[in-house]
Tab-separated table of C-alpha atoms in Angstrom:
chain	number	residue	atom	x	y	z
A	994	MET	CA	-25.129	-0.767	6.395
A	995	ILE	CA	-24.421	0.923	3.088
A	996	ARG	CA	-21.055	2.645	2.677
A	997	HIS	CA	-21.042	5.084	-0.249
A	998	ILE	CA	-17.573	5.923	-1.565
A	999	VAL	CA	-16.748	8.426	-4.278
A	1000	LEU	CA	-13.397	9.733	-5.499
A	1001	PHE	CA	-12.934	12.808	-7.684
A	1002	THR	CA	-10.204	14.352	-9.772
A	1003	TRP	CA	-10.411	18.100	-10.329
A	1004	THR	CA	-9.758	20.053	-13.499
A	1005	GLU	CA	-6.367	21.723	-13.905
A	1006	THR	CA	-8.050	25.127	-13.726
A	1007	ALA	CA	-9.800	24.442	-10.390
A	1008	THR	CA	-8.716	27.012	-7.787
A	1009	ASP	CA	-7.872	26.324	-4.138
A	1010	GLU	CA	-10.908	28.398	-3.185
A	1011	GLN	CA	-13.192	26.243	-5.315
A	1012	LYS	CA	-11.754	23.057	-3.824
A	1013	GLU	CA	-12.088	24.349	-0.249
A	1014	THR	CA	-15.679	25.374	-0.947
A	1015	VAL	CA	-16.506	21.754	-1.810
A	1016	THR	CA	-15.382	20.675	1.679
A	1017	ALA	CA	-17.243	23.548	3.341
A	1018	GLU	CA	-20.490	22.833	1.474
A	1019	LEU	CA	-20.370	19.052	1.890
A	1020	GLY	CA	-19.637	19.592	5.576
A	1021	LYS	CA	-23.057	21.190	5.998
A	1022	LEU	CA	-24.904	18.080	4.785
A	1023	PRO	CA	-24.807	16.033	8.030
A	1024	GLY	CA	-26.771	18.846	9.682
A	1025	ILE	CA	-29.340	18.761	6.888
A	1026	ILE	CA	-29.619	15.044	6.034
A	1027	PRO	CA	-30.076	13.026	9.260
A	1028	GLN	CA	-29.762	9.724	7.389
A	1029	LEU	CA	-25.977	10.321	7.294
A	1030	ARG	CA	-24.535	8.090	10.051
A	1031	SER	CA	-20.900	8.929	9.309
A	1032	TYR	CA	-19.421	11.342	6.772
A	1033	THR	CA	-15.748	11.752	6.012
A	1034	VAL	CA	-14.715	14.068	3.170
A	1035	GLY	CA	-11.545	15.803	2.115
A	1036	PRO	CA	-8.590	16.185	-0.195
A	1037	ASP	CA	-5.985	13.525	-0.808
A	1038	ALA	CA	-3.233	13.617	1.828
A	1039	GLY	CA	-0.422	13.610	-0.753
A	1040	ILE	CA	1.251	10.408	0.446
A	1041	ASN	CA	1.232	8.628	-2.921
A	1042	GLN	CA	1.615	9.687	-6.550
A	1043	GLY	CA	-1.155	9.126	-9.088
A	1044	ASN	CA	-4.026	9.416	-6.647
A	1045	HIS	CA	-7.400	10.983	-7.185
A	1046	ASP	CA	-7.791	14.461	-5.620
A	1047	TYR	CA	-10.750	14.125	-3.250
A	1048	ALA	CA	-12.774	11.499	-1.372
A	1049	VAL	CA	-16.222	11.175	0.176
A	1050	VAL	CA	-17.144	8.219	2.426
A	1051	ALA	CA	-20.736	8.236	3.696
A	1052	ASP	CA	-22.359	5.548	5.842
A	1053	PHE	CA	-26.097	4.815	6.003
A	1054	ASP	CA	-28.270	2.292	7.804
A	1055	ASP	CA	-29.690	0.942	4.543
A	1056	VAL	CA	-30.158	1.552	0.818
A	1057	ASP	CA	-33.249	3.718	1.315
A	1058	ASP	CA	-31.315	6.102	3.546
A	1059	TYR	CA	-28.510	6.276	0.989
A	1060	LEU	CA	-31.045	7.148	-1.721
A	1061	VAL	CA	-32.417	9.981	0.432
A	1062	TYR	CA	-28.900	11.427	0.535
A	1063	ARG	CA	-28.141	10.764	-3.136
A	1064	ASP	CA	-31.279	12.522	-4.317
A	1065	HIS	CA	-31.529	15.202	-1.598
A	1066	PRO	CA	-31.919	18.690	-3.124
A	1067	HIS	CA	-29.198	20.178	-0.892
A	1068	HIS	CA	-26.766	17.447	-1.947
A	1069	GLN	CA	-27.706	17.852	-5.589
A	1070	ALA	CA	-27.190	21.610	-5.276
A	1071	VAL	CA	-23.643	21.131	-3.943
A	1072	ILE	CA	-22.894	18.793	-6.858
A	1073	ALA	CA	-24.332	21.180	-9.448
A	1074	GLU	CA	-22.905	24.424	-8.051
A	1075	HIS	CA	-19.565	23.410	-6.534
A	1076	ILE	CA	-18.441	19.935	-7.679
A	1077	ARG	CA	-19.455	19.622	-11.325
A	1078	PRO	CA	-17.821	22.949	-12.383
A	1079	ILE	CA	-14.369	21.642	-11.341
A	1080	LEU	CA	-14.900	17.903	-11.906
A	1081	ALA	CA	-12.519	16.075	-14.233
A	1082	SER	CA	-13.393	12.463	-13.304
A	1083	ARG	CA	-15.393	10.485	-10.757
A	1084	ALA	CA	-15.182	6.914	-9.426
A	1085	ALA	CA	-17.796	5.466	-7.060
A	1086	VAL	CA	-18.774	2.269	-5.245
A	1087	GLN	CA	-21.512	1.448	-2.743
A	1088	LEU	CA	-20.561	-1.345	-0.338
A	1089	SER	CA	-23.239	-3.416	1.384
A	1090	LEU	CA	-21.739	-4.237	4.806
B	1057	MET	CA	-6.264	8.923	11.532
B	1058	ILE	CA	-5.476	7.964	7.955
B	1059	ARG	CA	-8.296	6.511	5.867
B	1060	HIS	CA	-6.999	4.716	2.770
B	1061	ILE	CA	-9.577	4.312	-0.001
B	1062	VAL	CA	-9.114	2.432	-3.256
B	1063	LEU	CA	-11.611	1.546	-5.980
B	1064	PHE	CA	-11.008	-1.007	-8.730
B	1065	THR	CA	-12.566	-1.981	-12.009
B	1066	TRP	CA	-12.006	-5.542	-13.176
B	1067	THR	CA	-11.211	-6.792	-16.665
B	1068	GLU	CA	-14.068	-8.196	-18.745
B	1069	THR	CA	-12.472	-11.625	-18.579
B	1070	ALA	CA	-12.260	-11.715	-14.755
B	1071	THR	CA	-14.203	-14.702	-13.387
B	1072	ASP	CA	-16.504	-14.728	-10.361
B	1073	GLU	CA	-14.042	-17.089	-8.692
B	1074	GLN	CA	-11.169	-14.641	-9.219
B	1075	LYS	CA	-13.243	-11.750	-7.826
B	1076	GLU	CA	-14.329	-13.761	-4.779
B	1077	THR	CA	-10.733	-14.792	-4.130
B	1078	VAL	CA	-9.782	-11.098	-3.823
B	1079	THR	CA	-12.276	-10.697	-0.973
B	1080	ALA	CA	-11.142	-13.929	0.691
B	1081	GLU	CA	-7.462	-12.989	0.511
B	1082	LEU	CA	-7.895	-9.362	1.589
B	1083	GLY	CA	-10.064	-10.605	4.448
B	1084	LYS	CA	-7.053	-12.406	5.906
B	1085	LEU	CA	-5.000	-9.210	6.213
B	1086	PRO	CA	-6.510	-7.838	9.474
B	1087	GLY	CA	-5.289	-11.018	11.181
B	1088	ILE	CA	-1.800	-10.490	9.773
B	1089	ILE	CA	-1.359	-6.686	9.881
B	1090	PRO	CA	-2.331	-5.386	13.344
B	1091	GLN	CA	-1.994	-1.757	12.205
B	1092	LEU	CA	-5.389	-2.148	10.447
B	1093	ARG	CA	-7.926	-0.464	12.770
B	1094	SER	CA	-10.893	-0.967	10.431
B	1095	TYR	CA	-11.096	-2.763	7.090
B	1096	THR	CA	-14.110	-2.850	4.818
B	1097	VAL	CA	-13.775	-4.502	1.412
B	1098	GLY	CA	-16.152	-5.847	-1.175
B	1099	PRO	CA	-17.891	-5.629	-4.537
B	1100	ASP	CA	-20.124	-2.779	-5.607
B	1101	ALA	CA	-23.708	-3.276	-4.406
B	1102	GLY	CA	-25.213	-2.645	-7.847
B	1103	ILE	CA	-27.370	0.337	-6.842
B	1104	ASN	CA	-26.036	2.750	-9.481
B	1105	GLN	CA	-24.856	2.457	-13.075
B	1106	GLY	CA	-21.323	3.405	-14.081
B	1107	ASN	CA	-19.684	2.487	-10.778
B	1108	HIS	CA	-16.320	0.915	-10.190
B	1109	ASP	CA	-16.455	-2.807	-9.336
B	1110	TYR	CA	-14.766	-3.080	-5.950
B	1111	ALA	CA	-13.800	-0.980	-2.924
B	1112	VAL	CA	-11.304	-1.127	-0.066
B	1113	VAL	CA	-11.521	1.278	2.918
B	1114	ALA	CA	-8.773	0.848	5.503
B	1115	ASP	CA	-8.282	2.975	8.630
B	1116	PHE	CA	-4.982	3.491	10.457
B	1117	ASP	CA	-3.844	5.502	13.458
B	1118	ASP	CA	-1.273	7.409	11.396
B	1119	VAL	CA	0.711	7.533	8.165
B	1120	ASP	CA	3.420	5.187	9.439
B	1121	ASP	CA	0.836	2.492	10.158
B	1122	TYR	CA	-0.662	2.955	6.685
B	1123	LEU	CA	2.801	2.533	5.153
B	1124	VAL	CA	3.287	-0.730	7.073
B	1125	TYR	CA	0.096	-2.008	5.423
B	1126	ARG	CA	0.892	-0.589	1.978
B	1127	ASP	CA	4.293	-2.221	1.859
B	1128	HIS	CA	3.533	-5.397	3.844
B	1129	PRO	CA	4.669	-8.514	1.948
B	1130	HIS	CA	1.342	-10.301	2.508
B	1131	HIS	CA	-0.569	-7.305	1.121
B	1132	GLN	CA	1.807	-7.012	-1.808
B	1133	ALA	CA	1.370	-10.736	-2.498
B	1134	VAL	CA	-2.443	-10.374	-2.672
B	1135	ILE	CA	-2.017	-7.473	-5.095
B	1136	ALA	CA	0.459	-9.366	-7.297
B	1137	GLU	CA	-1.274	-12.741	-7.290
B	1138	HIS	CA	-4.984	-11.897	-7.113
B	1139	ILE	CA	-5.696	-8.222	-7.899
B	1140	ARG	CA	-3.287	-7.243	-10.658
B	1141	PRO	CA	-4.199	-10.205	-12.939
B	1142	ILE	CA	-7.828	-8.992	-13.167
B	1143	LEU	CA	-7.269	-5.238	-12.696
B	1144	ALA	CA	-8.564	-2.866	-15.380
B	1145	SER	CA	-8.292	0.441	-13.474
B	1146	ARG	CA	-7.597	1.777	-9.984
B	1147	ALA	CA	-8.505	5.019	-8.176
B	1148	ALA	CA	-7.150	5.841	-4.706
B	1149	VAL	CA	-7.145	8.570	-2.049
B	1150	GLN	CA	-5.715	8.757	1.470
B	1151	LEU	CA	-7.684	11.039	3.775
B	1152	SER	CA	-6.049	12.599	6.822
B	1153	LEU	CA	-8.854	12.781	9.423
């Protein structure tokens, strides 16, 4: 299994509507990209100070399935249209489990 | 459910032995902290450039169980003795699912 993990911080000018649109648009991807075995996305819960703002955890059977997701035009469109315009920083890891 | 996610980068001087010890020591925690419902840890798989070096994804029934883990003396000892000495940067999010 490959577990893809990415954390974002948003720009100071990002609006609540823009942030909520990220969740709405990412939430459509499991219906479009069947290689997604599990997909958990959302904003930080606000328990700790100094956290990043948003997380995506996506599970795949193998590396090839992850690459289908990574390079999928619908996924790339969400990144280009909704994530990148409000992105301040990004941290990612893929775990091989 | 609370999903705790943390990504690390290691210092340039961190040795393979030090990095492997982090995995060995974190791997003991599910046997010590029963609040951990799922625990996946490990180094980045090397698929993409520019990634962080290491990831921890820990699932809990609720915030209180996460706080038991966060503040548990065995967990804090692994951080102090094995993670902090080779830590360059850290990014974290808690998702409420």
